[in-house]
Amino acid sequence: MDALVDASVATIARNGLTNLRIKDIAAEAGVSERLVSYYYPDLDGLVAATHRKASEKYYWNRLRTIQRHRAPEAALTELIASGLPQGRGDVLSSVLYELSISATRQLQHEQLMSNLYRDEVSLYEQVLEHGSKTQAFNLSGPTNELARSFVALEDGLGLQVLAGTDSLTAEHAKTILLSYARAVTGAAL
């Protein structure tokens, strides 16, 4: 049931995963606790459904972002922007970071995080390969390694943005990634 998953997203973003309770999800969704338990007999099932939906939404939003741009330079710039949280209030990013903690303890979450990572790398590979083929980019290394580096930088910088690190705003994180992009593509971004 999508409404329960959406309520779970909002509740995790607000309270964190360790404080997630069916009672709070039910209140967020405006339904009874019994209804939540009917559709999701255990909280782990709802958390897994939430993780799956959040990952899919994040990926598809980013894919649509790069599909809007024919020029690889614009696609790369927008892909970078779409991968960073917009600040502490970025619900989807907050939830994905929160759920990534579960990847170390539960196989289902590990698989979801692995799939999301693979999908994010593929987005960068698409843009970098297109830029290389059209000679808009002069890549400094293998496409897959560069794509993995972009995702790693996004993840690390994004976590700092969400944590509210004083010296790192979303805009500053984007500037750092764009600087890296210029260095590894040779493009004027």
mmCIF file with all atom_site columns, C-alpha atoms in Angstrom:
data_model
loop_
_atom_site.group_PDB
_atom_site.id
_atom_site.type_symbol
_atom_site.label_atom_id
_atom_site.label_alt_id
_atom_site.label_comp_id
_atom_site.label_asym_id
_atom_site.label_entity_id
_atom_site.label_seq_id
_atom_site.pdbx_PDB_ins_code
_atom_site.Cartn_x
_atom_site.Cartn_y
_atom_site.Cartn_z
_atom_site.occupancy
_atom_site.B_iso_or_equiv
_atom_site.pdbx_formal_charge
_atom_site.auth_seq_id
_atom_site.auth_comp_id
_atom_site.auth_asym_id
_atom_site.auth_atom_id
_atom_site.pdbx_PDB_model_num
ATOM 1   C CA . MET A 1 1   ? 0.000  0.000  0.000   1.00 0.00 ? 1   MET A CA 1
ATOM 2   C CA . ASP A 1 2   ? 1.675  3.201  -1.243  1.00 0.00 ? 2   ASP A CA 1
ATOM 3   C CA . ALA A 1 3   ? 0.177  5.462  1.428   1.00 0.00 ? 3   ALA A CA 1
ATOM 4   C CA . LEU A 1 4   ? 1.837  3.413  4.160   1.00 0.00 ? 4   LEU A CA 1
ATOM 5   C CA . VAL A 1 5   ? 5.179  3.448  2.397   1.00 0.00 ? 5   VAL A CA 1
ATOM 6   C CA . ASP A 1 6   ? 4.899  7.224  1.910   1.00 0.00 ? 6   ASP A CA 1
ATOM 7   C CA . ALA A 1 7   ? 4.040  7.615  5.589   1.00 0.00 ? 7   ALA A CA 1
ATOM 8   C CA . SER A 1 8   ? 7.037  5.451  6.467   1.00 0.00 ? 8   SER A CA 1
ATOM 9   C CA . VAL A 1 9   ? 9.303  7.699  4.360   1.00 0.00 ? 9   VAL A CA 1
ATOM 10  C CA . ALA A 1 10  ? 8.068  10.792 6.187   1.00 0.00 ? 10  ALA A CA 1
ATOM 11  C CA . THR A 1 11  ? 8.371  9.110  9.588   1.00 0.00 ? 11  THR A CA 1
ATOM 12  C CA . ILE A 1 12  ? 11.900 7.837  8.970   1.00 0.00 ? 12  ILE A CA 1
ATOM 13  C CA . ALA A 1 13  ? 12.972 11.284 7.746   1.00 0.00 ? 13  ALA A CA 1
ATOM 14  C CA . ARG A 1 14  ? 11.532 12.892 10.859  1.00 0.00 ? 14  ARG A CA 1
ATOM 15  C CA . ASN A 1 15  ? 12.373 10.328 13.584  1.00 0.00 ? 15  ASN A CA 1
ATOM 16  C CA . GLY A 1 16  ? 15.153 8.178  12.153  1.00 0.00 ? 16  GLY A CA 1
ATOM 17  C CA . LEU A 1 17  ? 15.158 4.465  11.570  1.00 0.00 ? 17  LEU A CA 1
ATOM 18  C CA . THR A 1 18  ? 15.982 3.493  15.132  1.00 0.00 ? 18  THR A CA 1
ATOM 19  C CA . ASN A 1 19  ? 12.920 5.346  16.434  1.00 0.00 ? 19  ASN A CA 1
ATOM 20  C CA . LEU A 1 20  ? 10.524 4.004  13.786  1.00 0.00 ? 20  LEU A CA 1
ATOM 21  C CA . ARG A 1 21  ? 7.270  2.732  15.266  1.00 0.00 ? 21  ARG A CA 1
ATOM 22  C CA . ILE A 1 22  ? 4.091  1.445  13.657  1.00 0.00 ? 22  ILE A CA 1
ATOM 23  C CA . LYS A 1 23  ? 2.155  3.867  15.837  1.00 0.00 ? 23  LYS A CA 1
ATOM 24  C CA . ASP A 1 24  ? 3.921  6.854  14.240  1.00 0.00 ? 24  ASP A CA 1
ATOM 25  C CA . ILE A 1 25  ? 3.530  5.506  10.709  1.00 0.00 ? 25  ILE A CA 1
ATOM 26  C CA . ALA A 1 26  ? -0.188 4.959  11.290  1.00 0.00 ? 26  ALA A CA 1
ATOM 27  C CA . ALA A 1 27  ? -0.567 8.505  12.614  1.00 0.00 ? 27  ALA A CA 1
ATOM 28  C CA . GLU A 1 28  ? 1.328  9.906  9.610   1.00 0.00 ? 28  GLU A CA 1
ATOM 29  C CA . ALA A 1 29  ? -0.894 7.931  7.208   1.00 0.00 ? 29  ALA A CA 1
ATOM 30  C CA . GLY A 1 30  ? -4.081 8.743  9.115   1.00 0.00 ? 30  GLY A CA 1
ATOM 31  C CA . VAL A 1 31  ? -4.970 5.068  9.598   1.00 0.00 ? 31  VAL A CA 1
ATOM 32  C CA . SER A 1 32  ? -5.122 2.641  12.492  1.00 0.00 ? 32  SER A CA 1
ATOM 33  C CA . GLU A 1 33  ? -2.121 0.666  13.694  1.00 0.00 ? 33  GLU A CA 1
ATOM 34  C CA . ARG A 1 34  ? -4.093 -2.484 12.924  1.00 0.00 ? 34  ARG A CA 1
ATOM 35  C CA . LEU A 1 35  ? -4.356 -1.504 9.264   1.00 0.00 ? 35  LEU A CA 1
ATOM 36  C CA . VAL A 1 36  ? -0.593 -0.990 9.055   1.00 0.00 ? 36  VAL A CA 1
ATOM 37  C CA . SER A 1 37  ? -0.051 -4.391 10.694  1.00 0.00 ? 37  SER A CA 1
ATOM 38  C CA . TYR A 1 38  ? -2.554 -6.000 8.329   1.00 0.00 ? 38  TYR A CA 1
ATOM 39  C CA . TYR A 1 39  ? -0.581 -4.940 5.242   1.00 0.00 ? 39  TYR A CA 1
ATOM 40  C CA . TYR A 1 40  ? 2.826  -5.273 6.889   1.00 0.00 ? 40  TYR A CA 1
ATOM 41  C CA . PRO A 1 41  ? 2.745  -7.888 9.677   1.00 0.00 ? 41  PRO A CA 1
ATOM 42  C CA . ASP A 1 42  ? 6.291  -6.965 10.661  1.00 0.00 ? 42  ASP A CA 1
ATOM 43  C CA . LEU A 1 43  ? 8.011  -3.617 10.574  1.00 0.00 ? 43  LEU A CA 1
ATOM 44  C CA . ASP A 1 44  ? 10.955 -5.022 8.597   1.00 0.00 ? 44  ASP A CA 1
ATOM 45  C CA . GLY A 1 45  ? 8.669  -5.698 5.625   1.00 0.00 ? 45  GLY A CA 1
ATOM 46  C CA . LEU A 1 46  ? 7.473  -2.101 5.609   1.00 0.00 ? 46  LEU A CA 1
ATOM 47  C CA . VAL A 1 47  ? 11.011 -0.778 5.952   1.00 0.00 ? 47  VAL A CA 1
ATOM 48  C CA . ALA A 1 48  ? 12.115 -2.945 3.006   1.00 0.00 ? 48  ALA A CA 1
ATOM 49  C CA . ALA A 1 49  ? 9.196  -1.675 0.898   1.00 0.00 ? 49  ALA A CA 1
ATOM 50  C CA . THR A 1 50  ? 10.112 1.874  1.877   1.00 0.00 ? 50  THR A CA 1
ATOM 51  C CA . HIS A 1 51  ? 13.740 1.322  0.945   1.00 0.00 ? 51  HIS A CA 1
ATOM 52  C CA . ARG A 1 52  ? 12.750 -0.140 -2.414  1.00 0.00 ? 52  ARG A CA 1
ATOM 53  C CA . LYS A 1 53  ? 10.388 2.725  -3.260  1.00 0.00 ? 53  LYS A CA 1
ATOM 54  C CA . ALA A 1 54  ? 12.809 5.435  -2.131  1.00 0.00 ? 54  ALA A CA 1
ATOM 55  C CA . SER A 1 55  ? 15.637 3.902  -4.189  1.00 0.00 ? 55  SER A CA 1
ATOM 56  C CA . GLU A 1 56  ? 13.465 3.598  -7.277  1.00 0.00 ? 56  GLU A CA 1
ATOM 57  C CA . LYS A 1 57  ? 12.178 7.158  -6.989  1.00 0.00 ? 57  LYS A CA 1
ATOM 58  C CA . TYR A 1 58  ? 15.688 8.510  -6.528  1.00 0.00 ? 58  TYR A CA 1
ATOM 59  C CA . TYR A 1 59  ? 17.010 6.618  -9.549  1.00 0.00 ? 59  TYR A CA 1
ATOM 60  C CA . TRP A 1 60  ? 14.115 7.455  -11.892 1.00 0.00 ? 60  TRP A CA 1
ATOM 61  C CA . ASN A 1 61  ? 14.229 11.140 -10.943 1.00 0.00 ? 61  ASN A CA 1
ATOM 62  C CA . ARG A 1 62  ? 17.901 11.202 -11.844 1.00 0.00 ? 62  ARG A CA 1
ATOM 63  C CA . LEU A 1 63  ? 17.421 9.284  -15.086 1.00 0.00 ? 63  LEU A CA 1
ATOM 64  C CA . ARG A 1 64  ? 14.724 11.729 -16.207 1.00 0.00 ? 64  ARG A CA 1
ATOM 65  C CA . THR A 1 65  ? 17.084 14.573 -15.351 1.00 0.00 ? 65  THR A CA 1
ATOM 66  C CA . ILE A 1 66  ? 19.796 13.412 -17.741 1.00 0.00 ? 66  ILE A CA 1
ATOM 67  C CA . GLN A 1 67  ? 17.323 12.461 -20.456 1.00 0.00 ? 67  GLN A CA 1
ATOM 68  C CA . ARG A 1 68  ? 16.207 16.099 -20.694 1.00 0.00 ? 68  ARG A CA 1
ATOM 69  C CA . HIS A 1 69  ? 19.645 17.158 -21.952 1.00 0.00 ? 69  HIS A CA 1
ATOM 70  C CA . ARG A 1 70  ? 21.217 16.331 -25.282 1.00 0.00 ? 70  ARG A CA 1
ATOM 71  C CA . ALA A 1 71  ? 24.498 18.055 -24.487 1.00 0.00 ? 71  ALA A CA 1
ATOM 72  C CA . PRO A 1 72  ? 26.694 15.848 -22.269 1.00 0.00 ? 72  PRO A CA 1
ATOM 73  C CA . GLU A 1 73  ? 28.006 18.892 -20.382 1.00 0.00 ? 73  GLU A CA 1
ATOM 74  C CA . ALA A 1 74  ? 24.484 19.871 -19.324 1.00 0.00 ? 74  ALA A CA 1
ATOM 75  C CA . ALA A 1 75  ? 23.571 16.275 -18.529 1.00 0.00 ? 75  ALA A CA 1
ATOM 76  C CA . LEU A 1 76  ? 26.626 15.870 -16.298 1.00 0.00 ? 76  LEU A CA 1
ATOM 77  C CA . THR A 1 77  ? 26.006 19.153 -14.504 1.00 0.00 ? 77  THR A CA 1
ATOM 78  C CA . GLU A 1 78  ? 22.388 18.215 -13.821 1.00 0.00 ? 78  GLU A CA 1
ATOM 79  C CA . LEU A 1 79  ? 23.280 14.648 -12.824 1.00 0.00 ? 79  LEU A CA 1
ATOM 80  C CA . ILE A 1 80  ? 25.683 16.024 -10.228 1.00 0.00 ? 80  ILE A CA 1
ATOM 81  C CA . ALA A 1 81  ? 23.052 18.418 -8.869  1.00 0.00 ? 81  ALA A CA 1
ATOM 82  C CA . SER A 1 82  ? 20.425 15.673 -8.701  1.00 0.00 ? 82  SER A CA 1
ATOM 83  C CA . GLY A 1 83  ? 22.689 13.412 -6.652  1.00 0.00 ? 83  GLY A CA 1
ATOM 84  C CA . LEU A 1 84  ? 23.273 15.833 -3.816  1.00 0.00 ? 84  LEU A CA 1
ATOM 85  C CA . PRO A 1 85  ? 20.826 16.568 -1.016  1.00 0.00 ? 85  PRO A CA 1
ATOM 86  C CA . GLN A 1 86  ? 19.440 20.068 -1.200  1.00 0.00 ? 86  GLN A CA 1
ATOM 87  C CA . GLY A 1 87  ? 19.977 20.533 2.527   1.00 0.00 ? 87  GLY A CA 1
ATOM 88  C CA . ARG A 1 88  ? 18.972 19.036 5.835   1.00 0.00 ? 88  ARG A CA 1
ATOM 89  C CA . GLY A 1 89  ? 15.303 19.027 4.845   1.00 0.00 ? 89  GLY A CA 1
ATOM 90  C CA . ASP A 1 90  ? 15.785 16.787 1.794   1.00 0.00 ? 90  ASP A CA 1
ATOM 91  C CA . VAL A 1 91  ? 13.447 13.950 2.799   1.00 0.00 ? 91  VAL A CA 1
ATOM 92  C CA . LEU A 1 92  ? 14.336 11.417 0.109   1.00 0.00 ? 92  LEU A CA 1
ATOM 93  C CA . SER A 1 93  ? 18.084 11.783 0.625   1.00 0.00 ? 93  SER A CA 1
ATOM 94  C CA . SER A 1 94  ? 17.696 11.650 4.407   1.00 0.00 ? 94  SER A CA 1
ATOM 95  C CA . VAL A 1 95  ? 15.742 8.427  4.184   1.00 0.00 ? 95  VAL A CA 1
ATOM 96  C CA . LEU A 1 96  ? 18.195 6.790  1.789   1.00 0.00 ? 96  LEU A CA 1
ATOM 97  C CA . TYR A 1 97  ? 21.147 7.644  4.008   1.00 0.00 ? 97  TYR A CA 1
ATOM 98  C CA . GLU A 1 98  ? 19.245 6.413  7.052   1.00 0.00 ? 98  GLU A CA 1
ATOM 99  C CA . LEU A 1 99  ? 18.334 3.149  5.331   1.00 0.00 ? 99  LEU A CA 1
ATOM 100 C CA . SER A 1 100 ? 21.869 2.576  4.118   1.00 0.00 ? 100 SER A CA 1
ATOM 101 C CA . ILE A 1 101 ? 22.769 1.775  7.716   1.00 0.00 ? 101 ILE A CA 1
ATOM 102 C CA . SER A 1 102 ? 20.606 -1.347 7.451   1.00 0.00 ? 102 SER A CA 1
ATOM 103 C CA . ALA A 1 103 ? 22.750 -2.613 4.578   1.00 0.00 ? 103 ALA A CA 1
ATOM 104 C CA . THR A 1 104 ? 25.369 -3.790 7.057   1.00 0.00 ? 104 THR A CA 1
ATOM 105 C CA . ARG A 1 105 ? 22.870 -5.867 9.015   1.00 0.00 ? 105 ARG A CA 1
ATOM 106 C CA . GLN A 1 106 ? 20.251 -7.201 6.629   1.00 0.00 ? 106 GLN A CA 1
ATOM 107 C CA . LEU A 1 107 ? 20.754 -8.932 3.302   1.00 0.00 ? 107 LEU A CA 1
ATOM 108 C CA . GLN A 1 108 ? 17.643 -7.381 1.756   1.00 0.00 ? 108 GLN A CA 1
ATOM 109 C CA . HIS A 1 109 ? 18.910 -3.855 2.454   1.00 0.00 ? 109 HIS A CA 1
ATOM 110 C CA . GLU A 1 110 ? 22.390 -4.785 1.299   1.00 0.00 ? 110 GLU A CA 1
ATOM 111 C CA . GLN A 1 111 ? 20.927 -5.878 -2.037  1.00 0.00 ? 111 GLN A CA 1
ATOM 112 C CA . LEU A 1 112 ? 18.847 -2.708 -2.349  1.00 0.00 ? 112 LEU A CA 1
ATOM 113 C CA . MET A 1 113 ? 21.886 -0.527 -1.644  1.00 0.00 ? 113 MET A CA 1
ATOM 114 C CA . SER A 1 114 ? 23.984 -2.536 -4.105  1.00 0.00 ? 114 SER A CA 1
ATOM 115 C CA . ASN A 1 115 ? 21.314 -2.124 -6.776  1.00 0.00 ? 115 ASN A CA 1
ATOM 116 C CA . LEU A 1 116 ? 21.061 1.611  -6.168  1.00 0.00 ? 116 LEU A CA 1
ATOM 117 C CA . TYR A 1 117 ? 24.833 1.984  -6.306  1.00 0.00 ? 117 TYR A CA 1
ATOM 118 C CA . ARG A 1 118 ? 24.984 0.015  -9.565  1.00 0.00 ? 118 ARG A CA 1
ATOM 119 C CA . ASP A 1 119 ? 22.172 2.154  -11.015 1.00 0.00 ? 119 ASP A CA 1
ATOM 120 C CA . GLU A 1 120 ? 23.855 5.411  -9.999  1.00 0.00 ? 120 GLU A CA 1
ATOM 121 C CA . VAL A 1 121 ? 27.146 4.296  -11.518 1.00 0.00 ? 121 VAL A CA 1
ATOM 122 C CA . SER A 1 122 ? 25.297 3.412  -14.738 1.00 0.00 ? 122 SER A CA 1
ATOM 123 C CA . LEU A 1 123 ? 23.861 6.942  -14.946 1.00 0.00 ? 123 LEU A CA 1
ATOM 124 C CA . TYR A 1 124 ? 27.330 8.451  -14.806 1.00 0.00 ? 124 TYR A CA 1
ATOM 125 C CA . GLU A 1 125 ? 28.646 5.871  -17.264 1.00 0.00 ? 125 GLU A CA 1
ATOM 126 C CA . GLN A 1 126 ? 25.921 6.814  -19.762 1.00 0.00 ? 126 GLN A CA 1
ATOM 127 C CA . VAL A 1 127 ? 26.737 10.508 -19.560 1.00 0.00 ? 127 VAL A CA 1
ATOM 128 C CA . LEU A 1 128 ? 30.503 10.030 -19.604 1.00 0.00 ? 128 LEU A CA 1
ATOM 129 C CA . GLU A 1 129 ? 30.373 7.607  -22.549 1.00 0.00 ? 129 GLU A CA 1
ATOM 130 C CA . HIS A 1 130 ? 28.110 9.944  -24.499 1.00 0.00 ? 130 HIS A CA 1
ATOM 131 C CA . GLY A 1 131 ? 30.461 12.843 -23.793 1.00 0.00 ? 131 GLY A CA 1
ATOM 132 C CA . SER A 1 132 ? 33.455 10.794 -24.865 1.00 0.00 ? 132 SER A CA 1
ATOM 133 C CA . LYS A 1 133 ? 31.797 9.596  -28.085 1.00 0.00 ? 133 LYS A CA 1
ATOM 134 C CA . THR A 1 134 ? 30.781 13.126 -29.048 1.00 0.00 ? 134 THR A CA 1
ATOM 135 C CA . GLN A 1 135 ? 34.241 14.417 -28.093 1.00 0.00 ? 135 GLN A CA 1
ATOM 136 C CA . ALA A 1 136 ? 32.725 16.790 -25.554 1.00 0.00 ? 136 ALA A CA 1
ATOM 137 C CA . PHE A 1 137 ? 34.788 14.982 -22.896 1.00 0.00 ? 137 PHE A CA 1
ATOM 138 C CA . ASN A 1 138 ? 38.400 13.893 -22.879 1.00 0.00 ? 138 ASN A CA 1
ATOM 139 C CA . LEU A 1 139 ? 38.198 11.388 -20.019 1.00 0.00 ? 139 LEU A CA 1
ATOM 140 C CA . SER A 1 140 ? 41.192 11.043 -17.715 1.00 0.00 ? 140 SER A CA 1
ATOM 141 C CA . GLY A 1 141 ? 40.503 7.392  -16.930 1.00 0.00 ? 141 GLY A CA 1
ATOM 142 C CA . PRO A 1 142 ? 38.236 4.403  -17.524 1.00 0.00 ? 142 PRO A CA 1
ATOM 143 C CA . THR A 1 143 ? 34.550 5.314  -17.580 1.00 0.00 ? 143 THR A CA 1
ATOM 144 C CA . ASN A 1 144 ? 33.562 2.846  -14.873 1.00 0.00 ? 144 ASN A CA 1
ATOM 145 C CA . GLU A 1 145 ? 36.228 4.081  -12.453 1.00 0.00 ? 145 GLU A CA 1
ATOM 146 C CA . LEU A 1 146 ? 35.268 7.700  -13.018 1.00 0.00 ? 146 LEU A CA 1
ATOM 147 C CA . ALA A 1 147 ? 31.576 6.887  -12.575 1.00 0.00 ? 147 ALA A CA 1
ATOM 148 C CA . ARG A 1 148 ? 32.292 5.088  -9.294  1.00 0.00 ? 148 ARG A CA 1
ATOM 149 C CA . SER A 1 149 ? 34.324 8.077  -8.129  1.00 0.00 ? 149 SER A CA 1
ATOM 150 C CA . PHE A 1 150 ? 31.455 10.445 -8.835  1.00 0.00 ? 150 PHE A CA 1
ATOM 151 C CA . VAL A 1 151 ? 29.061 8.300  -6.791  1.00 0.00 ? 151 VAL A CA 1
ATOM 152 C CA . ALA A 1 152 ? 31.542 8.024  -3.918  1.00 0.00 ? 152 ALA A CA 1
ATOM 153 C CA . LEU A 1 153 ? 32.062 11.789 -3.877  1.00 0.00 ? 153 LEU A CA 1
ATOM 154 C CA . GLU A 1 154 ? 28.309 12.388 -4.004  1.00 0.00 ? 154 GLU A CA 1
ATOM 155 C CA . ASP A 1 155 ? 27.745 10.032 -1.086  1.00 0.00 ? 155 ASP A CA 1
ATOM 156 C CA . GLY A 1 156 ? 30.479 11.508 1.080   1.00 0.00 ? 156 GLY A CA 1
ATOM 157 C CA . LEU A 1 157 ? 29.642 15.126 0.370   1.00 0.00 ? 157 LEU A CA 1
ATOM 158 C CA . GLY A 1 158 ? 25.912 14.466 0.608   1.00 0.00 ? 158 GLY A CA 1
ATOM 159 C CA . LEU A 1 159 ? 26.277 12.973 4.062   1.00 0.00 ? 159 LEU A CA 1
ATOM 160 C CA . GLN A 1 160 ? 28.090 16.083 5.230   1.00 0.00 ? 160 GLN A CA 1
ATOM 161 C CA . VAL A 1 161 ? 25.376 18.329 3.779   1.00 0.00 ? 161 VAL A CA 1
ATOM 162 C CA . LEU A 1 162 ? 22.679 16.334 5.586   1.00 0.00 ? 162 LEU A CA 1
ATOM 163 C CA . ALA A 1 163 ? 24.689 16.347 8.807   1.00 0.00 ? 163 ALA A CA 1
ATOM 164 C CA . GLY A 1 164 ? 24.697 20.125 8.679   1.00 0.00 ? 164 GLY A CA 1
ATOM 165 C CA . THR A 1 165 ? 28.460 20.475 8.516   1.00 0.00 ? 165 THR A CA 1
ATOM 166 C CA . ASP A 1 166 ? 28.979 24.222 8.891   1.00 0.00 ? 166 ASP A CA 1
ATOM 167 C CA . SER A 1 167 ? 31.479 24.648 6.100   1.00 0.00 ? 167 SER A CA 1
ATOM 168 C CA . LEU A 1 168 ? 29.673 22.526 3.506   1.00 0.00 ? 168 LEU A CA 1
ATOM 169 C CA . THR A 1 169 ? 26.442 23.676 1.942   1.00 0.00 ? 169 THR A CA 1
ATOM 170 C CA . ALA A 1 170 ? 24.652 21.907 -0.889  1.00 0.00 ? 170 ALA A CA 1
ATOM 171 C CA . GLU A 1 171 ? 25.920 24.568 -3.276  1.00 0.00 ? 171 GLU A CA 1
ATOM 172 C CA . HIS A 1 172 ? 29.506 24.171 -2.072  1.00 0.00 ? 172 HIS A CA 1
ATOM 173 C CA . ALA A 1 173 ? 29.265 20.380 -2.469  1.00 0.00 ? 173 ALA A CA 1
ATOM 174 C CA . LYS A 1 174 ? 28.064 20.899 -6.038  1.00 0.00 ? 174 LYS A CA 1
ATOM 175 C CA . THR A 1 175 ? 30.998 23.239 -6.697  1.00 0.00 ? 175 THR A CA 1
ATOM 176 C CA . ILE A 1 176 ? 33.438 20.583 -5.456  1.00 0.00 ? 176 ILE A CA 1
ATOM 177 C CA . LEU A 1 177 ? 31.877 17.914 -7.698  1.00 0.00 ? 177 LEU A CA 1
ATOM 178 C CA . LEU A 1 178 ? 31.856 20.213 -10.713 1.00 0.00 ? 178 LEU A CA 1
ATOM 179 C CA . SER A 1 179 ? 35.536 20.958 -10.135 1.00 0.00 ? 179 SER A CA 1
ATOM 180 C CA . TYR A 1 180 ? 36.230 17.221 -10.101 1.00 0.00 ? 180 TYR A CA 1
ATOM 181 C CA . ALA A 1 181 ? 34.112 16.815 -13.250 1.00 0.00 ? 181 ALA A CA 1
ATOM 182 C CA . ARG A 1 182 ? 36.090 19.476 -15.090 1.00 0.00 ? 182 ARG A CA 1
ATOM 183 C CA . ALA A 1 183 ? 39.353 17.806 -14.062 1.00 0.00 ? 183 ALA A CA 1
ATOM 184 C CA . VAL A 1 184 ? 38.357 14.321 -15.276 1.00 0.00 ? 184 VAL A CA 1
ATOM 185 C CA . THR A 1 185 ? 36.436 15.326 -18.421 1.00 0.00 ? 185 THR A CA 1
ATOM 186 C CA . GLY A 1 186 ? 38.406 18.313 -19.677 1.00 0.00 ? 186 GLY A CA 1
ATOM 187 C CA . ALA A 1 187 ? 35.068 20.043 -20.285 1.00 0.00 ? 187 ALA A CA 1
ATOM 188 C CA . ALA A 1 188 ? 34.083 23.568 -19.358 1.00 0.00 ? 188 ALA A CA 1
ATOM 189 C CA . LEU A 1 189 ? 31.206 22.935 -16.966 1.00 0.00 ? 189 LEU A CA 1
#
